[in-house]
Coordinates of C-alpha atoms and ligand atoms in Angstrom, one line a residue:
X622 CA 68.1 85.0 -182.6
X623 CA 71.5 83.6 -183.7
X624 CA 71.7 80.8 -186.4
X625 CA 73.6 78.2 -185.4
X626 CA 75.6 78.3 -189.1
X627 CA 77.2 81.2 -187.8
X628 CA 79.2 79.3 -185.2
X629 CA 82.5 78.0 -186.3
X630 CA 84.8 75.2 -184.9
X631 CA 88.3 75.5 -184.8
X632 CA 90.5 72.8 -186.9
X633 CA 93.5 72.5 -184.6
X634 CA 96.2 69.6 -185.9
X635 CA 99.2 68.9 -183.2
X636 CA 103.0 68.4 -184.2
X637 CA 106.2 69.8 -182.8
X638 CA 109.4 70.5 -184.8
X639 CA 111.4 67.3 -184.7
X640 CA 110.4 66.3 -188.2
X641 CA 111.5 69.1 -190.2
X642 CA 110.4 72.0 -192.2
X643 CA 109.2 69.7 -195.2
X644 CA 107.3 67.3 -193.2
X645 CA 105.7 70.3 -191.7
X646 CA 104.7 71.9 -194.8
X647 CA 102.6 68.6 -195.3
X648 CA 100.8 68.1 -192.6
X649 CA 99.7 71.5 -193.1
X650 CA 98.4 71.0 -196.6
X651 CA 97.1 67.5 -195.5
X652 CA 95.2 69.1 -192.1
X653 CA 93.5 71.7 -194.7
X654 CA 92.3 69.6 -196.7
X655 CA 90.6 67.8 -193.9
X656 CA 88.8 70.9 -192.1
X657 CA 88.1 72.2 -195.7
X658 CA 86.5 68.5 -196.6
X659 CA 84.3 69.0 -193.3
X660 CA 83.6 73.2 -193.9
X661 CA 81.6 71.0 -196.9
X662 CA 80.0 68.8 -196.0
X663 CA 76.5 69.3 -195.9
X664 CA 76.2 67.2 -192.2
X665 CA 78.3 69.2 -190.9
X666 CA 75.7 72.4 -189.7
X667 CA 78.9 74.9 -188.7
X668 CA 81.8 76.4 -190.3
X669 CA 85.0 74.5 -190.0
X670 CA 87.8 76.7 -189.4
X671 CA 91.6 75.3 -190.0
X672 CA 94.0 77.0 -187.5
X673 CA 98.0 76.8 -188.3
X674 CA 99.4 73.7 -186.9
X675 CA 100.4 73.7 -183.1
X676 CA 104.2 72.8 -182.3
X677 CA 105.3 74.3 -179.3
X678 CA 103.4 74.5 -175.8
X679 CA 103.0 78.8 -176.5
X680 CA 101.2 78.0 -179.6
X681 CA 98.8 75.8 -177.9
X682 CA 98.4 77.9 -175.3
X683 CA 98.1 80.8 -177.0
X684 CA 95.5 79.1 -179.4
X685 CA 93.1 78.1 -176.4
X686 CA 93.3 81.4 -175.1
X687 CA 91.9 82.8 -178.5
X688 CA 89.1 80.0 -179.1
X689 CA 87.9 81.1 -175.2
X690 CA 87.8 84.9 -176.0
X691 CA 86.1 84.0 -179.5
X692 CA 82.3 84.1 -179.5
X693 CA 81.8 82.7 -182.8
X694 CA 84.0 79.8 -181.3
X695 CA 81.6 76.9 -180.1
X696 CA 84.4 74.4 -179.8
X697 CA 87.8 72.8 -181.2
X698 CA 88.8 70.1 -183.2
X699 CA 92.2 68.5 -182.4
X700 CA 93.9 66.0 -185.0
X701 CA 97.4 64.7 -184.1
X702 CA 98.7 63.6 -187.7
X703 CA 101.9 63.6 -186.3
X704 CA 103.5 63.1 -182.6
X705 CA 102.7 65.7 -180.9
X706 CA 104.6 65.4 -177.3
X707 CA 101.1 65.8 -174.5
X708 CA 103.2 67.8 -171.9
X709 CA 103.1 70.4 -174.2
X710 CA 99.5 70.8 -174.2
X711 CA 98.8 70.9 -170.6
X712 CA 99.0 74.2 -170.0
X713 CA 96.6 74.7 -172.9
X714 CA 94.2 72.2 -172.0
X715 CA 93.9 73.3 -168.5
X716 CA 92.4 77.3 -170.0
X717 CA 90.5 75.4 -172.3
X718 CA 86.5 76.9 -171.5
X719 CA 85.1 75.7 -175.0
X720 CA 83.9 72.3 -176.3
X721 CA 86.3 69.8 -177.2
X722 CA 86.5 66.7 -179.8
X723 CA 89.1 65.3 -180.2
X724 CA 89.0 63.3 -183.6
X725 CA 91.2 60.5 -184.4
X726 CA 91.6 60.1 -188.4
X727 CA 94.6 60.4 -190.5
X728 CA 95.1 61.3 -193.9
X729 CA 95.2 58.3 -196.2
X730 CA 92.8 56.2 -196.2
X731 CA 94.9 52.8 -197.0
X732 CA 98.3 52.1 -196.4
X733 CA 100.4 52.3 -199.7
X734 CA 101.6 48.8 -199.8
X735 CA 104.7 49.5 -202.5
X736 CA 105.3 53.2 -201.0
X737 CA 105.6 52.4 -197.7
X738 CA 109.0 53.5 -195.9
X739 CA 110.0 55.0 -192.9
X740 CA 109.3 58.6 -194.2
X741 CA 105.5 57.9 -194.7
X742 CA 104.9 56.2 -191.5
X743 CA 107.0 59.6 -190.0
X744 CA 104.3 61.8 -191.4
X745 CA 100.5 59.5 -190.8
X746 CA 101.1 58.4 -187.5
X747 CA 97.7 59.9 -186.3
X748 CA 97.7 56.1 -184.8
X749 CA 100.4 56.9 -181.9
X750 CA 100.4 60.8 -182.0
X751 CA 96.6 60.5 -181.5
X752 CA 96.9 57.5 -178.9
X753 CA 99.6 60.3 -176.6
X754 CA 96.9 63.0 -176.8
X755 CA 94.6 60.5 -175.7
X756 CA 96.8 60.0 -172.7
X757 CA 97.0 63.3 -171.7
X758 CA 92.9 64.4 -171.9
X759 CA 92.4 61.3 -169.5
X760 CA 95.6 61.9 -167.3
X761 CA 93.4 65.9 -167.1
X762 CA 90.2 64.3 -166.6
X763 CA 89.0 66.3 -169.5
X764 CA 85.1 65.9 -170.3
X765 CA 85.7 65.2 -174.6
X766 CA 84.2 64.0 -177.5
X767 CA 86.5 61.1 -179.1
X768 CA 85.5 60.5 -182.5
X769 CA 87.7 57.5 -184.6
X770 CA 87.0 57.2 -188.4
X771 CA 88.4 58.7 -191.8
X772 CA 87.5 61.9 -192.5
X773 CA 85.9 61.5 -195.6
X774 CA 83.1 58.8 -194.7
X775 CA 80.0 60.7 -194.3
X776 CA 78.7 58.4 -191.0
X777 CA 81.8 59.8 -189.4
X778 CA 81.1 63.4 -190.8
X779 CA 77.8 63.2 -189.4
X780 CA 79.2 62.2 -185.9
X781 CA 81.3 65.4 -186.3
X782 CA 77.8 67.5 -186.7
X783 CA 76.1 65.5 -184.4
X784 CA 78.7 66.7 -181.6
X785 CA 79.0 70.2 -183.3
X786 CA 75.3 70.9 -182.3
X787 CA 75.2 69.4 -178.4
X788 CA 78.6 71.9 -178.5
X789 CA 76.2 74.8 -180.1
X790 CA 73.7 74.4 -177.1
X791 CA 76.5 74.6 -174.5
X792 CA 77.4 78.0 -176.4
X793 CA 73.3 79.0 -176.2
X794 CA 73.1 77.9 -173.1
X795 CA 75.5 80.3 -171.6
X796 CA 74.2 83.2 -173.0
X797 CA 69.9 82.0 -173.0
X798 CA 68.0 84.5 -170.9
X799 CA 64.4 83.2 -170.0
X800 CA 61.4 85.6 -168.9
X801 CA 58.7 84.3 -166.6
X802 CA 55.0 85.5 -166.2
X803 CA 54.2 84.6 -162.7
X804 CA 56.2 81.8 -160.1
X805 CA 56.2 77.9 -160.5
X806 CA 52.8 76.5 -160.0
X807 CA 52.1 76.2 -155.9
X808 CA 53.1 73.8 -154.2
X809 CA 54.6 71.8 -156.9
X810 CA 58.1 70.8 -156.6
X811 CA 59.2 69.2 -159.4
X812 CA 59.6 72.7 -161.3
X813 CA 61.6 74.3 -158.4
X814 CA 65.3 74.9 -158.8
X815 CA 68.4 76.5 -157.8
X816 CA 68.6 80.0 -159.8
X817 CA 72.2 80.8 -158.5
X818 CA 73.2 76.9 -159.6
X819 CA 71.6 76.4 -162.8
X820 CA 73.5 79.6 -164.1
X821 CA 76.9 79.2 -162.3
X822 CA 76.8 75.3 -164.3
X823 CA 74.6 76.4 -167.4
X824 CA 74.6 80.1 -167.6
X825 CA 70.9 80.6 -167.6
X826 CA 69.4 84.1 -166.4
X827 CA 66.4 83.6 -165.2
X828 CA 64.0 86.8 -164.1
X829 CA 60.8 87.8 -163.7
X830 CA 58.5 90.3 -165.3
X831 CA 55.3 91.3 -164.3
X832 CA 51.7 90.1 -165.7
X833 CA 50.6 93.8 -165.7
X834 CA 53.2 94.7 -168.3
X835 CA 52.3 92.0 -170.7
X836 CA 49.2 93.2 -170.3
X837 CA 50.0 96.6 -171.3
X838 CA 51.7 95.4 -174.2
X839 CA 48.8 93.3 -175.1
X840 CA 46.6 96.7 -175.3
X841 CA 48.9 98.3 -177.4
X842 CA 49.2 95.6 -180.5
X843 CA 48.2 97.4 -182.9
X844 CA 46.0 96.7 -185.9
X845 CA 48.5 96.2 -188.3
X846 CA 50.8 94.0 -186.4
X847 CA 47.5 91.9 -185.6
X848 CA 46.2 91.9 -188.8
X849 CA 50.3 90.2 -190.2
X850 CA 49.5 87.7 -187.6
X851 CA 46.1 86.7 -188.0
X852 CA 47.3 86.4 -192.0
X853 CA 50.3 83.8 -190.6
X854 CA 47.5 82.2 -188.7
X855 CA 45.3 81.5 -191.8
X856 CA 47.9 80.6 -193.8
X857 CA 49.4 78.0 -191.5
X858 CA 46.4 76.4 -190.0
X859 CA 43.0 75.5 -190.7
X860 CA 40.1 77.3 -188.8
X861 CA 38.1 75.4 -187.0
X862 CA 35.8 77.3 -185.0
X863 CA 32.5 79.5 -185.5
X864 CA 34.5 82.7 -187.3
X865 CA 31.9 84.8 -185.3
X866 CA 34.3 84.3 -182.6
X867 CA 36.9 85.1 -184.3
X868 CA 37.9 87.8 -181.3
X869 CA 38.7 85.1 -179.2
X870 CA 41.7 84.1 -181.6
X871 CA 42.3 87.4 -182.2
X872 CA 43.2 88.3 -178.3
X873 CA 45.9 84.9 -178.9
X874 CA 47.2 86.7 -181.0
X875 CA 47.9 89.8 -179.6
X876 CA 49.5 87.6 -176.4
X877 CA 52.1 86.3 -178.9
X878 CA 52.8 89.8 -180.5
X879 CA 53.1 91.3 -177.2
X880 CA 55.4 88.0 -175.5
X881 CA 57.2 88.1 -178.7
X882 CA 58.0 91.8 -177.9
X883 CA 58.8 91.9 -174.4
X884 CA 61.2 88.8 -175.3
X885 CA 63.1 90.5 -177.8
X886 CA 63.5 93.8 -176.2
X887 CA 64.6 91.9 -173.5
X888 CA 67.2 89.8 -175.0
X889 CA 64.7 85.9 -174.1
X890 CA 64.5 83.0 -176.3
X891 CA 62.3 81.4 -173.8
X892 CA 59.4 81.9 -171.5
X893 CA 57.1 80.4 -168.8
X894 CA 53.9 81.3 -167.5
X895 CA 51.1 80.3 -164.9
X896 CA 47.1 80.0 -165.1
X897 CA 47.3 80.4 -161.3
X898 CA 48.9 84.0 -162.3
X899 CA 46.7 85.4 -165.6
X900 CA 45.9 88.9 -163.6
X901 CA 44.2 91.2 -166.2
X902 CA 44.5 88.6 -168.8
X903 CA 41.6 87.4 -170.7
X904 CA 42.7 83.8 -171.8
X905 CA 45.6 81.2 -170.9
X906 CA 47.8 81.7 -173.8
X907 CA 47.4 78.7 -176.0
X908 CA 48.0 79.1 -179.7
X909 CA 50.2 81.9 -178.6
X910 CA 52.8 80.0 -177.0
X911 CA 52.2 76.9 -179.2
X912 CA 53.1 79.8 -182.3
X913 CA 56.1 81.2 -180.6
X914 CA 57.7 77.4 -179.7
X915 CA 57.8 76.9 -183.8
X916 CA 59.4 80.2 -184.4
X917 CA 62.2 79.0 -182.5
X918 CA 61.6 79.7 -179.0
X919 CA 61.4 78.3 -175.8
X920 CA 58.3 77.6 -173.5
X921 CA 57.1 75.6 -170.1
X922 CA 54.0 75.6 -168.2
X923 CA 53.0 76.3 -164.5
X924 CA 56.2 78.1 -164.4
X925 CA 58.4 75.4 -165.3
X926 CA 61.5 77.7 -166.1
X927 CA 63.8 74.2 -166.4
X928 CA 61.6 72.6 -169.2
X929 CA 61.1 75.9 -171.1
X930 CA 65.3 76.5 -171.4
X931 CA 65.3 73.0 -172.5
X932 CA 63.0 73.2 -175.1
X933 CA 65.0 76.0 -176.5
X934 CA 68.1 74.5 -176.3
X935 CA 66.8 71.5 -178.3
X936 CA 65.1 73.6 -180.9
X937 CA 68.5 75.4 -181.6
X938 CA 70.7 72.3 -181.6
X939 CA 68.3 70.6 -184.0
X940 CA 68.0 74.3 -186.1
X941 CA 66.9 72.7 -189.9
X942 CA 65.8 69.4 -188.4
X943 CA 61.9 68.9 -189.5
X944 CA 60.9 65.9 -186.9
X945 CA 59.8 68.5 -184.8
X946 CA 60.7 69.6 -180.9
X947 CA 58.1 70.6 -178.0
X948 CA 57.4 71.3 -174.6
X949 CA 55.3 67.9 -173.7
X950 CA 53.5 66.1 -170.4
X951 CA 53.2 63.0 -169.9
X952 CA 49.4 62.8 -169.1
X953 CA 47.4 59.7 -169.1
X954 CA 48.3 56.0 -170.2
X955 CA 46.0 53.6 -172.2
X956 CA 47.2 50.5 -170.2
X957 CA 46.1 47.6 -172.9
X958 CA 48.3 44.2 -171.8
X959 CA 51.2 44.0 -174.0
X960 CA 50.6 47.3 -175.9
X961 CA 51.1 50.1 -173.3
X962 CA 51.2 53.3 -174.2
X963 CA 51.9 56.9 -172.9
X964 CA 49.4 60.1 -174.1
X965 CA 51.4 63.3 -174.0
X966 CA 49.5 66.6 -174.5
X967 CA 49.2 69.6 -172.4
X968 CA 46.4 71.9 -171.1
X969 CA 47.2 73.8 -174.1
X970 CA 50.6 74.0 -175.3
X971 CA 52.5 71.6 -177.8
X972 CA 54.5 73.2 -180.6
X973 CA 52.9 72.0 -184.0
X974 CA 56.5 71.2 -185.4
X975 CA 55.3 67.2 -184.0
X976 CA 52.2 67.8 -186.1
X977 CA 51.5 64.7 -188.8
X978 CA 48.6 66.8 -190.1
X979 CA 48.2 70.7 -191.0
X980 CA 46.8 71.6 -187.2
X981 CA 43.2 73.3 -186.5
X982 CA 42.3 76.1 -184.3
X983 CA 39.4 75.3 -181.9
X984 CA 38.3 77.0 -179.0
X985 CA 37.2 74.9 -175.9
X986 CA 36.7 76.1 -172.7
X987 CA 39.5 75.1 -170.0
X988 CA 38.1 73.3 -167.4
X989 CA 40.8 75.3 -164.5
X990 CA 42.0 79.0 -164.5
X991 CA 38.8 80.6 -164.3
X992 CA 39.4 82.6 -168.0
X993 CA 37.6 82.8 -171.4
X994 CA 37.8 79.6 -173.3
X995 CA 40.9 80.2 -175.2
X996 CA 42.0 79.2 -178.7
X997 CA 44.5 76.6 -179.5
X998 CA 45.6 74.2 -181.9
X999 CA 44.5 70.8 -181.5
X1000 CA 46.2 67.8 -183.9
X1001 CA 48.2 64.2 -183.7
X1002 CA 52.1 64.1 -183.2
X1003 CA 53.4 61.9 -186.1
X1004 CA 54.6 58.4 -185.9
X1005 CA 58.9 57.9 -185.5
X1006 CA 61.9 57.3 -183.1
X1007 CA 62.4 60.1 -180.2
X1008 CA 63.2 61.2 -177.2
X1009 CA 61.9 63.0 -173.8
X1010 CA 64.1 64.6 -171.8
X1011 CA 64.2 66.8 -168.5
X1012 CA 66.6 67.9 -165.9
X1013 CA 65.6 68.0 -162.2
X1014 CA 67.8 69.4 -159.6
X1015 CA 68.8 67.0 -156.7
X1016 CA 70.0 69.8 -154.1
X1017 CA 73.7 70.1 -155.4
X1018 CA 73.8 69.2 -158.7
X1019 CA 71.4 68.7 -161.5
X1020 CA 70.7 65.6 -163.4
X1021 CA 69.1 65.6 -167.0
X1022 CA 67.0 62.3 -167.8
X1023 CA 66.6 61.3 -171.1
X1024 CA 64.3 58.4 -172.7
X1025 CA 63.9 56.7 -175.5
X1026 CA 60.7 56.8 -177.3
X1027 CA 59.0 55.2 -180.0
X1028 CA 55.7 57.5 -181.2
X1029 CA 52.7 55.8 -182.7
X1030 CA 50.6 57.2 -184.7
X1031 CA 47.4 57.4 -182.1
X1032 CA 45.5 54.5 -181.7
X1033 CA 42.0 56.3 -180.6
X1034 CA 40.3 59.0 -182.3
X1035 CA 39.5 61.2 -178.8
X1036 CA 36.7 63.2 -181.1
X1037 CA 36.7 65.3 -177.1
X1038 CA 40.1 66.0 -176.3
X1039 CA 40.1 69.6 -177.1
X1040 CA 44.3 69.7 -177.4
X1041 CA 47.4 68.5 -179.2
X1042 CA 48.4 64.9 -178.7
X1043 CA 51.1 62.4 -179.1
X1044 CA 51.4 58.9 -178.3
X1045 CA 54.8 56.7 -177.7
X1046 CA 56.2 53.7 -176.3
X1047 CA 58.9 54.7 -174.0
X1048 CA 61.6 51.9 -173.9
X1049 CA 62.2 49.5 -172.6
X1050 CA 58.4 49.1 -172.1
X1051 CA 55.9 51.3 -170.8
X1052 CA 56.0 49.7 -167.5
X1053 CA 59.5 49.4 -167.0
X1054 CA 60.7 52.9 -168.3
X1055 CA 57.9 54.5 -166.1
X1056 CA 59.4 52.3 -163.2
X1057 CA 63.2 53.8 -164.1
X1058 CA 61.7 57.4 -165.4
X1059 CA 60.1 57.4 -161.5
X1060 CA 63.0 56.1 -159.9
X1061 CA 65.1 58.7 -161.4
X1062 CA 63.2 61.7 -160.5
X1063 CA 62.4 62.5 -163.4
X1064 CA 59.5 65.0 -164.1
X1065 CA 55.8 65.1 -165.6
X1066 CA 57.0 67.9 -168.2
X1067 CA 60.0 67.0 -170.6
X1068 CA 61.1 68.2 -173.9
X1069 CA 60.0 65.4 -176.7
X1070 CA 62.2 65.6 -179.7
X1071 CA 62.3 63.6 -182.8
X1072 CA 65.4 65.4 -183.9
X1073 CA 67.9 65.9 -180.9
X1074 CA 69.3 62.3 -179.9
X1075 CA 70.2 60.9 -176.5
X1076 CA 73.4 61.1 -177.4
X1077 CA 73.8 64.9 -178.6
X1078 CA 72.2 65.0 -175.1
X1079 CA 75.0 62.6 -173.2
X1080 CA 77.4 65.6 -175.3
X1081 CA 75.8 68.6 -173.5
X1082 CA 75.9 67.0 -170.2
X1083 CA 79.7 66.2 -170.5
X1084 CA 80.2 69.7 -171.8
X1085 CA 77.9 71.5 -169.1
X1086 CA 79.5 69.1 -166.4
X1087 CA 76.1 68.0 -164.9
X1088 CA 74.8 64.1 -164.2
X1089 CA 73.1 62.4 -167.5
X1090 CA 71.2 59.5 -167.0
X1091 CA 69.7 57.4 -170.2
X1092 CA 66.8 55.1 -170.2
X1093 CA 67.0 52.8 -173.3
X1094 CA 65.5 49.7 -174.6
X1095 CA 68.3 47.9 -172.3
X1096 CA 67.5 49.5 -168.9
X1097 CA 67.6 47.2 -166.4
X1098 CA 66.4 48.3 -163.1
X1099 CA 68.7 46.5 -161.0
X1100 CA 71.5 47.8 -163.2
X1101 CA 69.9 51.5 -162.8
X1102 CA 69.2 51.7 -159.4
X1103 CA 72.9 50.9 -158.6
X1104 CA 74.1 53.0 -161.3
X1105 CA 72.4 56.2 -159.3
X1106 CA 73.4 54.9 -156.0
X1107 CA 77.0 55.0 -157.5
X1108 CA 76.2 58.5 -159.4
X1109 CA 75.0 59.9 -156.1
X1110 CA 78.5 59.1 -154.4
X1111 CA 80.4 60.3 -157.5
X1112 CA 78.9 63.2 -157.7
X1113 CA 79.1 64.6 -153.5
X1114 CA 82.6 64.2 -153.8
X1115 CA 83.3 65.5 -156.8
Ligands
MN1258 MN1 51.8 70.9 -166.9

């Protein structure tokens, strides 16, 4: 898998020729300074690249078509500290295929009350240059990040990063490949989705591969391999179970050695699966999967293709967060006036990155699938500010919800639930941001992330050019339900 420090962002600072050689020479020097000030700084998770300042409309041009063709490109950077005459950068713009922010600073942070002439305001007048930029990204309808603040602040550094890593998910998401076991779960449609649509607007392959082969694979893991694993097992996790069945953990482990395989070989970062499709299998994968979500990659159940992209995505645009990213269900809700509450687990899978405690393996049988109790790792999410998100297609386009959560740490024991669990307050309130997550569409799996924010979220959906809808502790249902009556409308005619 690719890290997302090796993606770099290009620094690109606008002028023309008018002001002279001189003045030129110092907005270069001024403009490196500035991408070499955010190269390092340690919120900023990519390389910042400065590129030779832009002053004709073939320089632009010709600097768009290089950041498309550049696959360590995720996305450029534009600073005006000058005037820097928009018609010039239409034909540009219109090639642009990456990620844009365009961020409005200048290079001094105060204005030099004695030194102040005509010559200084010539050379930091980001305030106007920046303002006819401006003009010309709304006049193109162009979907952009617009960032105001001085370069040095770290808040406004970490705004920079924040937008760097929705842009480093666009660039996954064009190249992610995910591998399913098996088709969505019958009859359900929430987890059913245009193929030919979600990789024309995202880029996601999605393909099948047979059960049989992974079952193959499974018979060929051999002792070594298992024996590395089993090691990573003990190490990581407490054991919980009788060791006399140690065979059944064991056979998990040879599912994620041989997924892990067929991924790689196959170029996935993500995979789904079915219990209604386990043919020659002995066991739902369980730890397996929950093993392979905290090695980075992506997972959904019953088939769920959408959710299992998405948890990928989030894992790599939050790559050195620790609050921890999952696959997640909402599943049952304790409904105490006043206090009410949403319980998230799975039948098996959540990724142990949400974990407040060092996680057991149990085994417990599974009470549908018809296969050996499997093993699986079983703790409590930890307590902090989050999100769930999902995306749903609408015939035509595809919308990706996002809520805001609060998680709690949980407030029963549930000595019998044999699975990972996590509890939250979606906002506003349970009741109303069930009411608004309903009304949307929006699915019974998400992604729950204490890392990736709604608004790193509202950044891929501009970038990816697909509907975003937010649920916040300000949702108002009246507002809501016209906002989607309004998006539906937008969106057929667009
Ligand atoms: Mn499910």
């Amino acid at each position: 898998m690719s890290s997302i420090k090796d993606y770099e962002f290009w620094f690109v600072t606008g002028s023309q020729f008018l002001y002279g050689e001189e003045t030129l020479k110092q907005v270069a020097k001024d403009s490196t300074a500035i991408a070499e000030a955010l190269n390092n700084s340690p919120v900023i998770p990519c390389k910042v690249v400065f590129k030779p300042v832009v002053k004709t409309a073939d320089e632009i041009t010709s600097i768009v078509k290089e950041a498309n063709y550049d696959d360590k490109c995720a996305g450029i950077i534009t600073f005006m500290h000058t005037f820097s005459p928009s018609k010039m950068w239409i034909n540009g713009l219109a090639l642009l295929q990456k990620p844009y922010c365009h961020f409005h600073t200048q290079f001094n942070r105060q204005i030099p009350d004695k030194e102040i002439d005509m010559d200084f305001m010539n050379l930091n007048q980001s305030a106007h240059g920046d303002r006819e930029h401006g003009f010309i990204g709304a006049r193109m309808r162009m979907g952009r990040k617009i960032i105001a603040g001085y370069w040095q602040d770290e808040d406004i550094q970490e705004k920079i990063g924040s937008w760097m890593r929705a842009a480093v998910g666009a660039a996954e998401s064009k190249k992610l490949k995910v591998m399913r076991f098996g088709d969505n779960m019958r009859e359900v449609a929430v987890t059913e989705g245009d193929k030919i649509e979600v990789q024309k607007k995202l880029g996601w392959q999605v393909n099948t591969w047979p059960v049989g082969q992974l079952v193959d694979y499974i018979s060929k893991v051999t002792d070594d391999e298992l024996k590395a694993l089993m090691d990573e097992y003990r190490s990581e996790y407490t054991f919980n179970f009788d060791e006399k069945d140690i065979e059944t953990l064991e056979y998990q482990a040879k599912c994620e050695i041989a997924i892990k395989k067929m991924m790689d070989e196959e170029g996935c970062q993500a995979f789904s699966n079915t219990f209604q499709d386990l043919w020659g299998m002995k066991q739902l994968p369980g730890i397996a999967s929950q093993h392979l979500m905290a090695k980075g990659y992506g997972y959904g159940g019953e088939g769920d293709w959408k959710v299992s992209a998405l948890t990928y995505l989030l894992k790599k645009m939050s790559e050195g967060k620790t609050g921890g990213t999952s696959f997640m269900e909402d599943y049952t809700y304790d409904l105490t006036k006043g206090n009410e509450l949403s319980l998230g687990a799975h039948m098996l899978e959540v990724c142990p990155s949400l974990a407040a405690d060092k996680p057991k393996i149990e085994i417990h049988p599974l009470g549908i699938g018809g296969k050996e109790p499997p093993a699986r790792l079983v703790f409590e999410g930890h307590e902090g500010k989050g999100i769930v998100t999902c995306l749903i297609d609408m015939g035509g386009r595809l919308r990706l919800i996002c809520q805001d959560i609060e998680c709690v740490k949980p407030i029963y024991e549930m000595p019998n639930l044999p699975v990972a669990r996590v509890m939250w307050k979606a906002m506003p309130d349970l009741l109303t941001g069930a009411e608004a997550w309903i009304l949307c569409g929006g699915a019974h799996h998400t992604v729950l992330s204490y890392d990736v924010t709604a608004e790193q979220l509202m950044d891929f959906a501009r970038i990816m050019d697909i509907e975003f809808v937010h649920i916040t502790k300000d949702t108002n249902l009246e507002e809501l339900e016209k906002e989607l009556f309004m998006l539906d409308v937008a969106w057929k005619l667009k």
